[in-house]
Coordinates of C-alpha atoms in Angstrom, one line a residue:
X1 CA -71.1 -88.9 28.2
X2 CA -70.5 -85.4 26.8
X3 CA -72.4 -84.7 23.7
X4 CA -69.7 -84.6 20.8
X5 CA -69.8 -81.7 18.2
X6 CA -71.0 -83.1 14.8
X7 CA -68.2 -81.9 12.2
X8 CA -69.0 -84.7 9.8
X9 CA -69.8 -82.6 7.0
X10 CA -66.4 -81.5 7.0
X11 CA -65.5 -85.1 6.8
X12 CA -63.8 -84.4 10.6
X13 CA -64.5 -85.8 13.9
X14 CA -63.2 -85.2 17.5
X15 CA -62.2 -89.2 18.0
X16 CA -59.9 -88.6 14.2
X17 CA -57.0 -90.1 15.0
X18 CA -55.2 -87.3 13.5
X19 CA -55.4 -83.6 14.6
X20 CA -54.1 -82.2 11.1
X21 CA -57.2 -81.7 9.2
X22 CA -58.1 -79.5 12.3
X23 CA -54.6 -77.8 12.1
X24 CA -55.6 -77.4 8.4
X25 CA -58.4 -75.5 9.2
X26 CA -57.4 -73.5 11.7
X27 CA -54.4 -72.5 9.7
X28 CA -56.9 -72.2 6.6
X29 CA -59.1 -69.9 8.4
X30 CA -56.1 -67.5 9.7
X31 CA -55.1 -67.5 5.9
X32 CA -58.4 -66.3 4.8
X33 CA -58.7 -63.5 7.8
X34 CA -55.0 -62.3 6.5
X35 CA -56.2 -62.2 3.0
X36 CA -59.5 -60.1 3.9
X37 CA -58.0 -58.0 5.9
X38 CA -55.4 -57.1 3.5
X39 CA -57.4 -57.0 1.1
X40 CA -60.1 -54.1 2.9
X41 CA -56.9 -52.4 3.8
X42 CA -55.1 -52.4 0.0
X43 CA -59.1 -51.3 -1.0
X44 CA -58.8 -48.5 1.2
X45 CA -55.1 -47.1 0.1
X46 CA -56.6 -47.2 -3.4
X47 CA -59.6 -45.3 -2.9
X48 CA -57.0 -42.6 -1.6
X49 CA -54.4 -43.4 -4.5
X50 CA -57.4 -42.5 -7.1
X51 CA -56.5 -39.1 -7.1
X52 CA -53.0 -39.5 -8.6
X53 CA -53.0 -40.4 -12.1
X54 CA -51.2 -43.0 -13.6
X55 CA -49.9 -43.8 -16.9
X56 CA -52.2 -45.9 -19.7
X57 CA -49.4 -48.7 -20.1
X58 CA -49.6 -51.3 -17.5
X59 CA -49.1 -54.7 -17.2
X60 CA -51.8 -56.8 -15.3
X61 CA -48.5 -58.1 -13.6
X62 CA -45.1 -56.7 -13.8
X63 CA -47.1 -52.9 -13.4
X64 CA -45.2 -50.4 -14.8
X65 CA -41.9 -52.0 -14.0
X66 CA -39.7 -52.0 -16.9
X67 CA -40.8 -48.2 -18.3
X68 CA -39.3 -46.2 -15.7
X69 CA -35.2 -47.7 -16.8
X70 CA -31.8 -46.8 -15.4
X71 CA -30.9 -45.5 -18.7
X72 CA -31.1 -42.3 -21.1
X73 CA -34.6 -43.9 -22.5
X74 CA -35.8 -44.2 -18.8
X75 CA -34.9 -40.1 -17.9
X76 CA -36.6 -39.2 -21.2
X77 CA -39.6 -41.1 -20.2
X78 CA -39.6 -39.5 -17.0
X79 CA -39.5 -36.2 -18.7
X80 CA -42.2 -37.1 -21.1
X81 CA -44.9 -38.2 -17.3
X82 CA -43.8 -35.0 -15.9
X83 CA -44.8 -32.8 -19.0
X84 CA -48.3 -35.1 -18.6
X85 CA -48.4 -35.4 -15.4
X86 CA -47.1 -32.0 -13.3
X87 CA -47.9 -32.7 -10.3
X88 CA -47.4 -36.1 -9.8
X89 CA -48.5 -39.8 -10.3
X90 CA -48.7 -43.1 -9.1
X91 CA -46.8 -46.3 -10.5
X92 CA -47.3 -49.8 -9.8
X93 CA -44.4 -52.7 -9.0
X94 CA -46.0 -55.5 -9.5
X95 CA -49.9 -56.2 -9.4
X96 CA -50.2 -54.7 -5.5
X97 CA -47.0 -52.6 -4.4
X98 CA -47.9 -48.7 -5.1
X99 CA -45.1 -45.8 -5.6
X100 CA -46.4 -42.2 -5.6
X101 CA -44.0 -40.0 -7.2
X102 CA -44.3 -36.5 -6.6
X103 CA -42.6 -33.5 -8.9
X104 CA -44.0 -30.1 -8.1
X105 CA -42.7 -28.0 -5.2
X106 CA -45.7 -27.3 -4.3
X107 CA -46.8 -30.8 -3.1
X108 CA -43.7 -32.2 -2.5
X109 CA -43.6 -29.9 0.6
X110 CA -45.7 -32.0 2.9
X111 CA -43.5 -34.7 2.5
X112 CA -40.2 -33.0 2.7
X113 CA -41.1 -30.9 5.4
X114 CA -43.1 -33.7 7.7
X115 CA -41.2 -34.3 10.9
X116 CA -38.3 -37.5 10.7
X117 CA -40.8 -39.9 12.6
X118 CA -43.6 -39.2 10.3
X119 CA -42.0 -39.2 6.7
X120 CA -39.1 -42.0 7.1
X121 CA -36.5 -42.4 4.7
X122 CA -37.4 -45.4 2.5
X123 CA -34.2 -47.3 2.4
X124 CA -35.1 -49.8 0.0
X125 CA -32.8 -48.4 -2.7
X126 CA -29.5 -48.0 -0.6
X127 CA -30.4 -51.4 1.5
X128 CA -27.0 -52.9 -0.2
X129 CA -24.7 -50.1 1.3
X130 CA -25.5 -51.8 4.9
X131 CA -23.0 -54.0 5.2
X132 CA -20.3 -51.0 3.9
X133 CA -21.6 -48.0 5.9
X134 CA -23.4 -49.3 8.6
X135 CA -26.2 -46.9 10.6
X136 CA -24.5 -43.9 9.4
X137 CA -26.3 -41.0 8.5
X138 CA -27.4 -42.1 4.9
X139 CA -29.1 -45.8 6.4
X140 CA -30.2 -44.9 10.4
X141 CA -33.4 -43.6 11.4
X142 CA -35.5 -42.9 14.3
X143 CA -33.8 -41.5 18.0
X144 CA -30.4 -42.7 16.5
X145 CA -30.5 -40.4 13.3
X146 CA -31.7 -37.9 15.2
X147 CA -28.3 -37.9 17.7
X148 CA -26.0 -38.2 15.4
X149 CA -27.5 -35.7 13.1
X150 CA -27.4 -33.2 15.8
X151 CA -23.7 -34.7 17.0
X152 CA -22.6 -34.0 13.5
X153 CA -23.7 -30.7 12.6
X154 CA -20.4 -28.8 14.3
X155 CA -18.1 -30.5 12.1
X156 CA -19.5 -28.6 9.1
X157 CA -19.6 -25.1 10.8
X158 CA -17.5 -22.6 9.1
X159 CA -14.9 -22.4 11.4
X160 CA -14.2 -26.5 10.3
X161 CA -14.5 -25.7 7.2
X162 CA -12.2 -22.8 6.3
X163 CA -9.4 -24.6 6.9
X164 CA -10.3 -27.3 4.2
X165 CA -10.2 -25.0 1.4
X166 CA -6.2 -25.6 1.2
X167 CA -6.8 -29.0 0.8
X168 CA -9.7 -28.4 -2.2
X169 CA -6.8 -26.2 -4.0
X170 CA -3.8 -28.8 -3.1
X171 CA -5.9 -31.5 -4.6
X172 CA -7.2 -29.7 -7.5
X173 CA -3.4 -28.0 -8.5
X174 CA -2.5 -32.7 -7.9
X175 CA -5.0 -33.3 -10.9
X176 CA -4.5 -30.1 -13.2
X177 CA -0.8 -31.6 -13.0
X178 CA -1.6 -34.9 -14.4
X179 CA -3.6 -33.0 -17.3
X180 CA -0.9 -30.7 -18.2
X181 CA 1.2 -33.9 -18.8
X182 CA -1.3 -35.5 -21.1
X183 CA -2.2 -32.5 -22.7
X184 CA 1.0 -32.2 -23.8
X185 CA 1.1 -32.3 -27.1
X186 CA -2.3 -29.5 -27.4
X187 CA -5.1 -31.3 -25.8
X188 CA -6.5 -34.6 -24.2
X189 CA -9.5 -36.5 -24.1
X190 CA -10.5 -37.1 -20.3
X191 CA -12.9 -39.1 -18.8
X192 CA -14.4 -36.6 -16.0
X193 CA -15.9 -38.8 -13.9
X194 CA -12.5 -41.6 -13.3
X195 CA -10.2 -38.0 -13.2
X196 CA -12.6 -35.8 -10.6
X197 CA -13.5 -38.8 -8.3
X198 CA -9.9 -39.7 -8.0
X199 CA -9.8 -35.4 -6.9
X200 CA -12.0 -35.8 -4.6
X201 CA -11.5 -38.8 -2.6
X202 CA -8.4 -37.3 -2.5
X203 CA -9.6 -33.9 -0.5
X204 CA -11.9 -36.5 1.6
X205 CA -9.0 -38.5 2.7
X206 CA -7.4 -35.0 4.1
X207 CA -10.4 -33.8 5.4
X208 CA -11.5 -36.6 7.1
X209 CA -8.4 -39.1 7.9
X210 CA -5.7 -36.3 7.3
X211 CA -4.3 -39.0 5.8
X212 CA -2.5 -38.5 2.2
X213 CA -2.4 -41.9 -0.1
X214 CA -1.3 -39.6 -3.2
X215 CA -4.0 -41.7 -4.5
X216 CA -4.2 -39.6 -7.6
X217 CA -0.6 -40.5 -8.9
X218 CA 0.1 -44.1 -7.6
X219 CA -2.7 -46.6 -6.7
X220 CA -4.1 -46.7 -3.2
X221 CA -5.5 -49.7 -2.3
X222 CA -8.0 -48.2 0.5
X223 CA -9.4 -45.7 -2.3
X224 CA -9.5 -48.5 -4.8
X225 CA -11.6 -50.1 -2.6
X226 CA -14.1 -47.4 -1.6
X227 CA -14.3 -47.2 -6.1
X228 CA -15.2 -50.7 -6.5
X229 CA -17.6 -51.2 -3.5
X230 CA -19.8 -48.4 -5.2
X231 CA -19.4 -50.0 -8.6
X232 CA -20.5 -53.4 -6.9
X233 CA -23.9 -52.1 -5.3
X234 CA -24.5 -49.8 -8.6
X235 CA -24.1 -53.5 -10.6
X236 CA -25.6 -55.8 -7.7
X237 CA -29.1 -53.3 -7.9
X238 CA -29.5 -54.0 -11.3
X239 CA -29.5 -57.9 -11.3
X240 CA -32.7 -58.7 -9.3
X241 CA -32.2 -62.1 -8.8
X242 CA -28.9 -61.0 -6.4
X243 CA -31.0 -58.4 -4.2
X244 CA -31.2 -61.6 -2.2
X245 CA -28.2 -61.3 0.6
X246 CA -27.5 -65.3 0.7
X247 CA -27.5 -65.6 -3.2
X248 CA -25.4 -62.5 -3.7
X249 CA -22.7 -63.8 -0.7
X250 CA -21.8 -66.9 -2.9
X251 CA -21.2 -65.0 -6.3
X252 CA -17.8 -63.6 -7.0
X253 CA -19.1 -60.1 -7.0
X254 CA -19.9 -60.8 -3.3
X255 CA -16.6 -62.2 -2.4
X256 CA -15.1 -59.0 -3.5
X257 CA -18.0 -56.9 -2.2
X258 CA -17.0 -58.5 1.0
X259 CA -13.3 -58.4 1.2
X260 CA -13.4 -54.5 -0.2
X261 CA -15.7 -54.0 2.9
X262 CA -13.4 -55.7 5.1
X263 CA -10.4 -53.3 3.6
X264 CA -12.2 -50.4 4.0
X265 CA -13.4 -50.9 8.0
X266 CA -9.7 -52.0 8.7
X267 CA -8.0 -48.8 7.4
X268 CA -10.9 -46.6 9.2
X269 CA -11.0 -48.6 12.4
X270 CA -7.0 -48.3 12.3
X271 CA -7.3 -44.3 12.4
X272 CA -9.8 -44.4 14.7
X273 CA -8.1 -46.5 17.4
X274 CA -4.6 -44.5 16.3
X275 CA -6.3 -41.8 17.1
X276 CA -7.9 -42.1 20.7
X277 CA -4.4 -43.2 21.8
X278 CA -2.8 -39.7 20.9
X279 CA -5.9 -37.6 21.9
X280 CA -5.1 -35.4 25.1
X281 CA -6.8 -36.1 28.0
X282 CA -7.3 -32.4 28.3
X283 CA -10.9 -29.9 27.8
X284 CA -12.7 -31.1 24.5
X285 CA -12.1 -26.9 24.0
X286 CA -8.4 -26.4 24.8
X287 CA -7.9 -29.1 22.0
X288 CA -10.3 -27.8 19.6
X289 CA -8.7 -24.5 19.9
X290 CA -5.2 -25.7 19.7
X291 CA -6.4 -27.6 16.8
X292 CA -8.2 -25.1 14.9
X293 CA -4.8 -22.8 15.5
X294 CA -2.3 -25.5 13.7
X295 CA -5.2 -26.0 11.2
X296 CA -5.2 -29.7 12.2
X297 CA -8.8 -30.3 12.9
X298 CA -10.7 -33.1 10.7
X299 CA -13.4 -35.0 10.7
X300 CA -12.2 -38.1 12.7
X301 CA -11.5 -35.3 15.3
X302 CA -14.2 -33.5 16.1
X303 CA -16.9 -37.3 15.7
X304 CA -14.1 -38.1 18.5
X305 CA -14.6 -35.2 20.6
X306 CA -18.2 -34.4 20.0
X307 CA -21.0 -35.5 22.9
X308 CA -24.7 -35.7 23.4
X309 CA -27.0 -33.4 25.5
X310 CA -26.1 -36.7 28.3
X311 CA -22.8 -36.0 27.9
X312 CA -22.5 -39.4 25.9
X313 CA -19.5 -40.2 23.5
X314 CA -20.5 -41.7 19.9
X315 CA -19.0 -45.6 19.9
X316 CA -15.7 -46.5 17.8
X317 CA -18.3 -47.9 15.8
X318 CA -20.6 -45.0 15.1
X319 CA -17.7 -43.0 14.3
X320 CA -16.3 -45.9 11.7
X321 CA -20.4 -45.6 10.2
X322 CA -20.2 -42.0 9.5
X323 CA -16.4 -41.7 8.8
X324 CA -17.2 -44.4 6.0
X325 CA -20.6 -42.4 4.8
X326 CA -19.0 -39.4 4.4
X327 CA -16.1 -40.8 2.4
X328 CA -19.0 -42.7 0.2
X329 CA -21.5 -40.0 -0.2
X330 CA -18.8 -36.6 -0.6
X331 CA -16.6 -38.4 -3.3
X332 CA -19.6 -39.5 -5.8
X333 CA -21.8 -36.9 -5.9
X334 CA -19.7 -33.8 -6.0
X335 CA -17.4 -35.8 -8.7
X336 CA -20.8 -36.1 -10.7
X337 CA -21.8 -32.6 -10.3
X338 CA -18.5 -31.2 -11.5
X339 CA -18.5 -33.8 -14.2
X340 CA -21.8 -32.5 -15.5
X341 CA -21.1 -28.8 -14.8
X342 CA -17.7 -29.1 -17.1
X343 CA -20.1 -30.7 -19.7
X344 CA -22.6 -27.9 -19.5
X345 CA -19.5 -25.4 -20.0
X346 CA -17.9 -27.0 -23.0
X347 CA -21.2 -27.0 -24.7
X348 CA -21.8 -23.8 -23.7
X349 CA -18.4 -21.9 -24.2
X350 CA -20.0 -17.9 -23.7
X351 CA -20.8 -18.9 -20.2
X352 CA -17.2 -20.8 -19.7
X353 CA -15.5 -17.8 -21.1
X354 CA -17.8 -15.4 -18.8
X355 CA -16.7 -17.9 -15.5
X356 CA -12.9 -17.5 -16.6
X357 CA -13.1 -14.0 -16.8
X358 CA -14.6 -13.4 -13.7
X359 CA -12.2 -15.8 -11.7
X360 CA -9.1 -13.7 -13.7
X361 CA -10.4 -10.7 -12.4
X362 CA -10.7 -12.0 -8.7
X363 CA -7.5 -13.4 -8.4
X364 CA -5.8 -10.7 -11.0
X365 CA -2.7 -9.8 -9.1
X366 CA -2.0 -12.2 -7.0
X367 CA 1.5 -14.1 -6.6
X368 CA -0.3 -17.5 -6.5
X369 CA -4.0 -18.6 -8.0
X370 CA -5.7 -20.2 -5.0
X371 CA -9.0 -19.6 -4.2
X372 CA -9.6 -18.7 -0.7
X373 CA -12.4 -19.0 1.9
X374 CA -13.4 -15.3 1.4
X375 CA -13.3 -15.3 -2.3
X376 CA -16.3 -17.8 -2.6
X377 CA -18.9 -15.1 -2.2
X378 CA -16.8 -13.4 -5.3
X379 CA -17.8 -15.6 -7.5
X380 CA -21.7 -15.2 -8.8
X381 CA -22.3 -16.2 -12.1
X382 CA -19.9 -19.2 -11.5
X383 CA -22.4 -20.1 -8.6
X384 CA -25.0 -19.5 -10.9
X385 CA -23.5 -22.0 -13.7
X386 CA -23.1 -24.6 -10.8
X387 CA -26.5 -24.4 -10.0
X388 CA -27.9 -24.8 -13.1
X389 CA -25.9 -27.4 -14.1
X390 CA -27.3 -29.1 -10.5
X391 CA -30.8 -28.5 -12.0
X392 CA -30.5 -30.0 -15.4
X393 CA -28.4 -32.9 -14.0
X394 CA -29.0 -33.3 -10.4
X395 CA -26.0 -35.9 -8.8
X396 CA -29.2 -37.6 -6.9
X397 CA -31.8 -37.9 -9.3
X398 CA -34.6 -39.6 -6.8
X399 CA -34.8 -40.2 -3.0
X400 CA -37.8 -41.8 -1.6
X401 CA -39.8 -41.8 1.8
X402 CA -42.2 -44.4 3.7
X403 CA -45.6 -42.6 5.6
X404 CA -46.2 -43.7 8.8
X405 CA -49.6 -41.9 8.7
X406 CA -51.6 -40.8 6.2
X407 CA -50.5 -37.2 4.7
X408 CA -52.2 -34.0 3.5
X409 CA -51.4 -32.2 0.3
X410 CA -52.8 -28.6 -0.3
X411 CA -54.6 -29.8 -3.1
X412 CA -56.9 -32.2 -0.5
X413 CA -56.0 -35.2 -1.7
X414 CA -54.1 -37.6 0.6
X415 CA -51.0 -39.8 0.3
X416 CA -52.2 -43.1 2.4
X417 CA -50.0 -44.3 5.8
X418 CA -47.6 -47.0 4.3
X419 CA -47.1 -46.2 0.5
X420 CA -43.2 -45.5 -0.5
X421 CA -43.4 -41.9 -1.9
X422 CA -41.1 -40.9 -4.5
X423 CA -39.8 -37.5 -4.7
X424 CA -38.0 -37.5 -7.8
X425 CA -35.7 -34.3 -7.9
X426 CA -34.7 -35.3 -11.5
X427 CA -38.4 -34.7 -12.3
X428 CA -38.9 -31.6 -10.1
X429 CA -36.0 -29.9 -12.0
X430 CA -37.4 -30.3 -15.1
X431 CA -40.8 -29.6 -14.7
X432 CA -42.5 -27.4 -17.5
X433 CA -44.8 -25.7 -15.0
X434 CA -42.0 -24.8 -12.3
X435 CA -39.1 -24.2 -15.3
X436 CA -39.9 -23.2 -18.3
X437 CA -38.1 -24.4 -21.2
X438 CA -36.6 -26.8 -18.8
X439 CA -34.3 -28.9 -21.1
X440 CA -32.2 -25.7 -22.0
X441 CA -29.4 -24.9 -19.2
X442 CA -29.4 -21.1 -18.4
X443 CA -27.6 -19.9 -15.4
X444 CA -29.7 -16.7 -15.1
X445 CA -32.4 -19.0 -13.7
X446 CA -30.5 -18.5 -10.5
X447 CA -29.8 -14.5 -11.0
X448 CA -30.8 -13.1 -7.5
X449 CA -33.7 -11.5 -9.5
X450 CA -35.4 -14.3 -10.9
X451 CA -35.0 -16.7 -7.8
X452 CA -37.5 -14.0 -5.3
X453 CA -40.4 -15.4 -6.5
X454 CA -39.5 -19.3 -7.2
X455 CA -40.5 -21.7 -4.6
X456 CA -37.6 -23.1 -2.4
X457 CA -38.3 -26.5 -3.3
X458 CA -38.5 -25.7 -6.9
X459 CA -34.3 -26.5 -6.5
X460 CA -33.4 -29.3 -4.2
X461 CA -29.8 -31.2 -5.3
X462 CA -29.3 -31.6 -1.7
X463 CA -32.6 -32.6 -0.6
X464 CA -35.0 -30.7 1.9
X465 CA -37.0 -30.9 5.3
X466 CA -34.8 -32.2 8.1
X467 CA -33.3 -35.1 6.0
X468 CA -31.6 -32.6 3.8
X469 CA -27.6 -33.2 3.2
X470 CA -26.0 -31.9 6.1
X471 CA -22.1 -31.9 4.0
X472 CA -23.5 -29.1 1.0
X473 CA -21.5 -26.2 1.8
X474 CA -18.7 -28.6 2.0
X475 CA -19.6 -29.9 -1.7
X476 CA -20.6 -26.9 -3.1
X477 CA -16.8 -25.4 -2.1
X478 CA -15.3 -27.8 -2.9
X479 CA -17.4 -27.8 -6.1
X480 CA -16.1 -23.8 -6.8
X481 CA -12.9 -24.1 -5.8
X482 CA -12.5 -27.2 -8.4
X483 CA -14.1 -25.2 -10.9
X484 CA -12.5 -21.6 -10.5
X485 CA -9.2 -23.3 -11.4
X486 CA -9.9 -25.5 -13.9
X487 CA -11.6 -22.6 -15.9
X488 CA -8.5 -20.6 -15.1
X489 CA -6.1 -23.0 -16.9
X490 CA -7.9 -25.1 -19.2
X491 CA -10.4 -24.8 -21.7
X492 CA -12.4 -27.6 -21.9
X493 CA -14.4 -28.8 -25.3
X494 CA -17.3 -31.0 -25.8
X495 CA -16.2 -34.9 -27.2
X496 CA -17.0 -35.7 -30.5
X497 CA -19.7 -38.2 -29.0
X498 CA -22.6 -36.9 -26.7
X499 CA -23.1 -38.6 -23.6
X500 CA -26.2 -40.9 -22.5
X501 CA -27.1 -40.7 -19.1
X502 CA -27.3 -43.1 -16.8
X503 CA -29.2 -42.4 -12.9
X504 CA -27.7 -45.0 -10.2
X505 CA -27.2 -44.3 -7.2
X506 CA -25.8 -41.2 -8.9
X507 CA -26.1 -39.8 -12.1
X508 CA -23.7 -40.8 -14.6
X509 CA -23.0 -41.2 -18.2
X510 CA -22.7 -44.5 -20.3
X511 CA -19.6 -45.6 -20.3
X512 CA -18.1 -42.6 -18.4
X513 CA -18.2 -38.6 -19.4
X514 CA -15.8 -37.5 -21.6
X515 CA -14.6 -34.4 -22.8
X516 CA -11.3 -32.7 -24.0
X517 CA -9.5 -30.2 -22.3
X518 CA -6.5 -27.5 -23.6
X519 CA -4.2 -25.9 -21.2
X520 CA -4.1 -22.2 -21.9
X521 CA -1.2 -20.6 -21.9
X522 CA 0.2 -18.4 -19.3
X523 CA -0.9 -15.2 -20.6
X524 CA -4.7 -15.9 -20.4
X525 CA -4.0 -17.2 -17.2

């Protein structure tokens, strides 16, 4: 008889008539190799993490969560660690989960500038958009990104663009309308933000569809949608108990997150198919060219046309993704920068009146005021107000990344493989040590003779590296062209009551942005 191994101090034997306590032990063991080995790798991330400083105030369990708010308190806070802290420091969620946050051009350029596969985009904070816009450029990574990235980069060369700018002024001239209705009686008190994003999910629905739902007169049920999908995720992210997909499904909010999404695909997938039936069977070139000549040629077209180095199509459903993406991330964040940048001029009304005089002169003479393609480059120090605006209020105040191998700053310190990195633009922007005085807007930041020796990554709205926006000559014309006319017939006035600011997925203000605006009368036009 074999000799049996003796395992009666653990109160087991081999003839137990039940194998569980040796499951248990097994499993316990596993357990405790997990927790070791987590626990020598979490040791070593912090004994690279001791070079960033954090803040004093931490909870032994919640970390810093709760300082760093949504709100005008949280922004001002943020202000305050970047005046402490210039370049950079690390938070805690919870008692184990790190965030670096980085806010100095200077080191923020390892990270923005590391290849795709090294520095991917952390996608924790737009994970709710999934359902909505799919593996679009905002949410895909990896050898798909890649593709479509370099798929989609002829449908924002100039020669696409131009054509666009009749739409900017048709849809601008649409809105200045409605004002000069309710201004009626002298003036009127406008909420920027419902008004402009109205504008320019107007211009998207042009540019990309070619589709007009006169969306800014009567209500559109499509764009109606597209407005309270980004309302939903901007509400569902700050209710932590509904981050969890099959919780969220069964609330009312998810219902309706659900059927918008379902409205939205329809119309899109409805355009899409529409389309492929009337597309000519001719050379991709023949109908680019006949399309460029009727001035017909718009988004839907050329994600249709476009193909890979294989010679590969992109699916019906990668075209729906990025048709959906573009309408999502080209209607928020230019109606939040020309929000903010109409704030910054009514506070400011010797720069607004310099902008108006300079768009007179341009178009002094002509039969019609529209801004052209060619008359973009005539417009410095309005470029100069746009940007500055863009500095002191960036549309995307954060975007984050996830290491996949331990990176090197110039300073010799190291942010470890794994850690989400946050490279907070907000903070970059108003960083004492980058720009001085950083709370006070001054367009001549961005005079050509001040910006030679300022680091490009001192000024990032759109991002940087590989991952920057690939639609911000789009925005920023749309941007000018949007401004150039408003300037030119209104003047616009701060509201009685200043604005708190509010970062979501965009910045925004409490309870919307409001300001008043006049008509002026023909003359000073």
């Amino acid at each position: 008889r074999m000799p049996q191994l003796d395992l009666s101090w653990l109160g087991l034997s081999l003839e137990a008539s039940s194998p569980w306590p040796l499951v248990l032990l097994i499993g316990a063991s596993w357990l405790l190799a997990r927790v070791l080995t987590q626990t020598y790798t979490f040791y070593g991330t912090y004994q690279h993490l001791c070079g960033f400083p954090q803040p004093p105030k931490r909870n032994w369990f919640l970390g810093h969560l709760g300082m760093i708010t949504p709100t005008e308190q949280g922004l001002k806070e943020v202000t305050k660690l970047v005046a402490t802290y210039p370049q950079g420091f690390r938070t805690w969620m919870g008692p184990i989960l790190p965030i670096i946050t980085l806010c100095h051009p200077d080191i923020i350029r390892s990270v923005l500038n590391a290849s795709v596969a090294v520095a991917l985009k952390e996608v924790i904070f737009y994970t709710f958009l999934k359902p909505w816009l799919g593996d679009g450029l905002l949410l895909s990574a990896g050898d798909k990104w890649s593709r479509h990235r370099r798929m989609l980069t002829p449908a924002f060369h100039f020669n696409i663009l131009k054509p666009y700018m009749k739409i900017f002024n048709d849809s601008t001239n649409i809105m200045h309308a409605k004002w000069q209705r309710l201004a009626s009686g002298g003036s009127a008190r406008l909420d920027m933000f419902e008004n402009i994003s109205l504008m320019t999910l107007d211009s998207l629905q042009k540019c990309v569809f070619s589709f007009d739902s006169n969306c800014q007169e009567k209500p559109s049920e499509y764009i109606s949608a597209i407005l309270e999908l980004s309302a939903l995720v901007s509400k569902r992210y700050q209710q932590l108990l509904l981050h969890i997909d099959s919780l969220y499904q069964l609330t009312p909010n998810g219902m309706r997150f659900h059927k918008a999404c379902r409205l939205v695909h329809d119309f899109t997938d409805a355009i899409i198919q529409d389309r492929r039936r009337t597309l000519p069977s001719k050379d991709i070139d023949d109908v680019l060219k006949a399309k460029a000549k009727s001035k017909t040629l718009d988004f839907i077209d050329v994600l249709l046309l476009t193909k890979d180095e294989d010679g590969k199509e992109l699916s019906d459903e990668d075209i729906r993704a990025e048709a959906d993406t573009f309408m999502f991330e080209g209607h928020d964040t230019t109606a939040s920068g020309l929000s903010w940048i109409l704030y910054n001029l009514a506070r400011h009304p010797e720069y607004q009146e310099r902008c108006r005089q300079e768009v007179q002169e341009l178009l002094r003479g002509r039969e019609s005021p529209e801004i052209e393609w060619d008359d973009l480059a005539q417009l410095p120090f309005l470029t100069m107000c746009i940007k500055e605006s863009l500095r002191l209020h960036p549309p995307v105040t954060v975007i984050s990344r996830c290491c996949t191998q331990d990176i090197s700053l110039p300073d010799g310190r190291a942010i470890p493989k794994g850690v989400v990195c946050i490279i907070n633009i907000f903070a970059t922007h108003h960083n004492p040590t980058v720009w001085p005085d950083p709370e006070v807007y001054d367009p001549f930041r961005f005079d050509p003779e001040n910006i030679k020796d300022r680091s490009p990554l001192a000024f990032i709205p759109f991002s940087a590296g590989p991952r920057n926006c690939i639609g911000q000559t789009f925005a920023m014309n749309e941007m000018k062209v949007a401004l150039a006319l408003t300037l030119l017939r209104f003047r616009v006035l701060p509201d009685h009551k200043e604005p708190r600011r509010k970062p979501e997925l965009i910045l925004r203000a409490e309870g919307g942005l409001w300001l008043r605006v006049e008509p002026l009368s023909t003359g000073a036009q």
